[in-house]
Amino acid sequence: MAHVQVVSTATPYAHRITSRGHALTADEPASLGGGDQGMAPFDLYLASLAACTAITLRMYAEKKGWELGEFSASLSSQRDEAGKLHVHRTLSASAPLTDAQWERLLDVVARTPVTLVMREGAVITSARA
């Protein structure tokens, strides 16, 4: 399964994230006291869902022999009055797709692995080293 490590940097709030030899920086925007050296945690949350969306739909389209061209997923989030987070995805493809193809892609996207985990929640435990 997945494994990531997050280590602090000399810059307050900026942290180095590594996984399988890949690295990126997470930070808070200046408006929250960070140095804006990388995406904020909720940006990374949306990025995870967007990446899973794009990869899953690309795999599905290839399996069906459908050309998507340049595919994109744009995600935004906001909280309602009760504080519940709502995420909205907007999908686009440069290749022409029929209404039936879009309908199927929207059905598939509702069941991507990250979508399902985010909807169901996860058991999260913590321990000290």
PDB file of N, CA and C in Angstrom, residues 52-62 68 71 91 102 104-109 112:
ATOM      1  N   CYS A  52      -6.286  10.765  -9.057  1.00  0.00           N
ATOM      2  CA  CYS A  52      -6.963   9.477  -9.159  1.00  0.00           C
ATOM      3  C   CYS A  52      -8.056   9.533 -10.223  1.00  0.00           C
ATOM      4  N   THR A  53      -8.769  10.637 -10.268  1.00  0.00           N
ATOM      5  CA  THR A  53      -9.810  10.830 -11.278  1.00  0.00           C
ATOM      6  C   THR A  53      -9.221  10.730 -12.682  1.00  0.00           C
ATOM      7  N   ALA A  54      -8.177  11.497 -12.942  1.00  0.00           N
ATOM      8  CA  ALA A  54      -7.575  11.539 -14.274  1.00  0.00           C
ATOM      9  C   ALA A  54      -6.980  10.194 -14.674  1.00  0.00           C
ATOM     10  N   ILE A  55      -6.271   9.572 -13.763  1.00  0.00           N
ATOM     11  CA  ILE A  55      -5.627   8.291 -14.077  1.00  0.00           C
ATOM     12  C   ILE A  55      -6.668   7.204 -14.310  1.00  0.00           C
ATOM     13  N   THR A  56      -7.664   7.123 -13.431  1.00  0.00           N
ATOM     14  CA  THR A  56      -8.698   6.096 -13.574  1.00  0.00           C
ATOM     15  C   THR A  56      -9.466   6.260 -14.881  1.00  0.00           C
ATOM     16  N   LEU A  57      -9.849   7.504 -15.203  1.00  0.00           N
ATOM     17  CA  LEU A  57     -10.602   7.708 -16.438  1.00  0.00           C
ATOM     18  C   LEU A  57      -9.748   7.458 -17.672  1.00  0.00           C
ATOM     19  N   ARG A  58      -8.473   7.784 -17.606  1.00  0.00           N
ATOM     20  CA  ARG A  58      -7.571   7.486 -18.728  1.00  0.00           C
ATOM     21  C   ARG A  58      -7.473   5.980 -18.926  1.00  0.00           C
ATOM     22  N   MET A  59      -7.321   5.229 -17.840  1.00  0.00           N
ATOM     23  CA  MET A  59      -7.254   3.767 -17.934  1.00  0.00           C
ATOM     24  C   MET A  59      -8.544   3.200 -18.512  1.00  0.00           C
ATOM     25  N   TYR A  60      -9.673   3.711 -18.029  1.00  0.00           N
ATOM     26  CA  TYR A  60     -10.968   3.231 -18.508  1.00  0.00           C
ATOM     27  C   TYR A  60     -11.145   3.531 -19.995  1.00  0.00           C
ATOM     28  N   ALA A  61     -10.812   4.745 -20.394  1.00  0.00           N
ATOM     29  CA  ALA A  61     -10.948   5.127 -21.798  1.00  0.00           C
ATOM     30  C   ALA A  61     -10.053   4.267 -22.690  1.00  0.00           C
ATOM     31  N   GLU A  62      -8.829   4.008 -22.260  1.00  0.00           N
ATOM     32  CA  GLU A  62      -7.930   3.150 -23.045  1.00  0.00           C
ATOM     33  C   GLU A  62      -8.518   1.750 -23.197  1.00  0.00           C
ATOM     34  N   LEU A  68      -9.442  10.383 -25.418  1.00  0.00           N
ATOM     35  CA  LEU A  68      -9.822  11.532 -24.595  1.00  0.00           C
ATOM     36  C   LEU A  68      -9.111  12.806 -25.024  1.00  0.00           C
ATOM     37  N   PHE A  71      -6.961  15.553 -21.246  1.00  0.00           N
ATOM     38  CA  PHE A  71      -8.009  15.424 -20.230  1.00  0.00           C
ATOM     39  C   PHE A  71      -7.644  16.278 -19.030  1.00  0.00           C
ATOM     40  N   LEU A  91     -14.913  17.997 -15.245  1.00  0.00           N
ATOM     41  CA  LEU A  91     -14.067  17.213 -16.145  1.00  0.00           C
ATOM     42  C   LEU A  91     -14.156  17.758 -17.559  1.00  0.00           C
ATOM     43  N   TRP A 102     -19.714  10.359 -21.986  1.00  0.00           N
ATOM     44  CA  TRP A 102     -19.600  11.226 -20.806  1.00  0.00           C
ATOM     45  C   TRP A 102     -20.399  10.658 -19.638  1.00  0.00           C
ATOM     46  N   ARG A 104     -21.044   7.581 -19.016  1.00  0.00           N
ATOM     47  CA  ARG A 104     -20.288   6.435 -18.475  1.00  0.00           C
ATOM     48  C   ARG A 104     -19.080   6.907 -17.681  1.00  0.00           C
ATOM     49  N   LEU A 105     -18.361   7.898 -18.197  1.00  0.00           N
ATOM     50  CA  LEU A 105     -17.193   8.417 -17.464  1.00  0.00           C
ATOM     51  C   LEU A 105     -17.608   9.010 -16.122  1.00  0.00           C
ATOM     52  N   LEU A 106     -18.731   9.719 -16.089  1.00  0.00           N
ATOM     53  CA  LEU A 106     -19.210  10.288 -14.829  1.00  0.00           C
ATOM     54  C   LEU A 106     -19.644   9.194 -13.857  1.00  0.00           C
ATOM     55  N   ASP A 107     -20.127   8.084 -14.375  1.00  0.00           N
ATOM     56  CA  ASP A 107     -20.459   6.943 -13.528  1.00  0.00           C
ATOM     57  C   ASP A 107     -19.186   6.324 -12.950  1.00  0.00           C
ATOM     58  N   VAL A 108     -18.181   6.144 -13.791  1.00  0.00           N
ATOM     59  CA  VAL A 108     -16.914   5.555 -13.352  1.00  0.00           C
ATOM     60  C   VAL A 108     -16.220   6.455 -12.334  1.00  0.00           C
ATOM     61  N   VAL A 109     -16.233   7.765 -12.569  1.00  0.00           N
ATOM     62  CA  VAL A 109     -15.521   8.689 -11.690  1.00  0.00           C
ATOM     63  C   VAL A 109     -16.104   8.687 -10.272  1.00  0.00           C
ATOM     64  N   THR A 112     -13.987   5.914  -8.266  1.00  0.00           N
ATOM     65  CA  THR A 112     -12.531   5.770  -8.272  1.00  0.00           C
ATOM     66  C   THR A 112     -12.073   5.393  -6.864  1.00  0.00           C
TER      67      THR A 112
END
